[in-house]
């Protein structure tokens, strides 16, 4: 993938980062005395959340203290919004939007078009392309229009690149409206609904599959060429604790090469998904801290105008979606009680 020189530099870089992070963590004595994420990050820092979690006062307080941006974890997806009869429901996202407003936290929309979600109400629309296009446009206008002026941006198209990086994914949307056309239309409709939101193309596994990263960048260029109002690139960053040093930094700088703002949109660092030779949990926790430090450092090194936001996919381990896959995973910055872990100290230590 890369020459040994690059890896060596990355290793040295990350060793320096770790040392710096240890110095900062030492200065703050223990993770328990860390400053809040939002107070030290020179860019917006976010988390995802679900409306129901806001009923837990400890969770709501942690969120309000730590972050400056909120992404609904699933209640702005079609799966939640589109009912069986085709009507739309907004209770969940409205509740999150109201909380964000009252806490003075900005909101981020996720997501308008996703290959993984094709509600039956859309599948049943066995009609001409013109009528399908109208339903698609109406949906995007209704959802992005409802939160117009409230969101900083939208993931307009999520996970469009094929798993192995060979071209783009097939979906209900691509079949009905065209492989590139359905994406261009989605961006245009989102722009029509909200003139100020930054409109993102968002994807995952861009760190460990270089081919997927290259296809993602080519897709972004194709969208721009076709006139889509693409305003930023999102890299989810669901990674594992044994991710090779340098891969994250390389991904972030490759994405930045187009000159658009970058959103590190869903970061978590799985312990249990680590597949390498390291099996020891203590070493995996150290690996997790190293990966968080590298992410913070690489993101910090972008020009300020390209640092859209850095979003953690949850704050407390106990709330992580990865727990459903493996209950032993501890992928986030805070433990189940909301106390900062070594990973949080490392992330803060990596900020520049
Ligand atoms: C996940 C949520 O965390 C889960 O709660 C939900 O059940 C499924 O989706 N990529 C994405 C996110 O863009 O929307 C996914 O979130 C995680 C992977």
PDB file of C-alpha atoms in Angstrom, residues 108 153-157 187 191 197-203 216-217 220 223-224 228-235 255-256 258-264 305-306 308:
ATOM      1  CA  UNK A 108     -26.334  18.149  11.729  1.00  0.00           C
ATOM      2  CA  UNK A 153     -25.207  20.669   7.107  1.00  0.00           C
ATOM      3  CA  UNK A 154     -26.647  17.428   5.736  1.00  0.00           C
ATOM      4  CA  UNK A 155     -25.288  14.057   4.785  1.00  0.00           C
ATOM      5  CA  UNK A 156     -27.148  14.164   1.491  1.00  0.00           C
ATOM      6  CA  UNK A 157     -25.855  10.874   0.100  1.00  0.00           C
ATOM      7  CA  UNK A 187     -27.954  17.542  -3.827  1.00  0.00           C
ATOM      8  CA  UNK A 191     -29.991  22.972  -1.862  1.00  0.00           C
ATOM      9  CA  UNK A 197     -26.629  23.977   4.824  1.00  0.00           C
ATOM     10  CA  UNK A 198     -23.269  22.496   3.799  1.00  0.00           C
ATOM     11  CA  UNK A 199     -24.127  19.430   1.713  1.00  0.00           C
ATOM     12  CA  UNK A 200     -22.034  16.301   2.217  1.00  0.00           C
ATOM     13  CA  UNK A 201     -21.154  13.058   0.541  1.00  0.00           C
ATOM     14  CA  UNK A 202     -20.386  10.656   3.402  1.00  0.00           C
ATOM     15  CA  UNK A 203     -18.795   7.193   3.426  1.00  0.00           C
ATOM     16  CA  UNK A 216     -15.021   8.211  -3.310  1.00  0.00           C
ATOM     17  CA  UNK A 217     -12.850  11.139  -4.426  1.00  0.00           C
ATOM     18  CA  UNK A 220     -17.022  13.758  -5.519  1.00  0.00           C
ATOM     19  CA  UNK A 223     -20.732  15.294  -8.756  1.00  0.00           C
ATOM     20  CA  UNK A 224     -19.056  18.695  -8.894  1.00  0.00           C
ATOM     21  CA  UNK A 228     -24.224  19.180  -7.840  1.00  0.00           C
ATOM     22  CA  UNK A 229     -23.910  21.656  -4.939  1.00  0.00           C
ATOM     23  CA  UNK A 230     -21.572  19.340  -3.022  1.00  0.00           C
ATOM     24  CA  UNK A 231     -20.086  21.352  -0.170  1.00  0.00           C
ATOM     25  CA  UNK A 232     -18.098  18.880   1.911  1.00  0.00           C
ATOM     26  CA  UNK A 233     -16.742  15.368   2.333  1.00  0.00           C
ATOM     27  CA  UNK A 234     -17.611  13.147   5.271  1.00  0.00           C
ATOM     28  CA  UNK A 235     -15.499  10.224   6.436  1.00  0.00           C
ATOM     29  CA  UNK A 255      -9.922  14.045   1.385  1.00  0.00           C
ATOM     30  CA  UNK A 256      -8.769  17.597   2.030  1.00  0.00           C
ATOM     31  CA  UNK A 258     -10.203  18.619  -3.107  1.00  0.00           C
ATOM     32  CA  UNK A 259     -10.289  21.824  -1.057  1.00  0.00           C
ATOM     33  CA  UNK A 260     -13.752  21.195   0.445  1.00  0.00           C
ATOM     34  CA  UNK A 261     -14.525  21.153   4.197  1.00  0.00           C
ATOM     35  CA  UNK A 262     -14.080  17.724   5.803  1.00  0.00           C
ATOM     36  CA  UNK A 263     -16.378  16.172   8.414  1.00  0.00           C
ATOM     37  CA  UNK A 264     -14.993  13.354  10.498  1.00  0.00           C
ATOM     38  CA  UNK A 305     -11.796  26.595   6.803  1.00  0.00           C
ATOM     39  CA  UNK A 306     -11.700  22.858   6.024  1.00  0.00           C
ATOM     40  CA  UNK A 308     -16.186  21.353   9.363  1.00  0.00           C
TER      41      UNK A 308
END
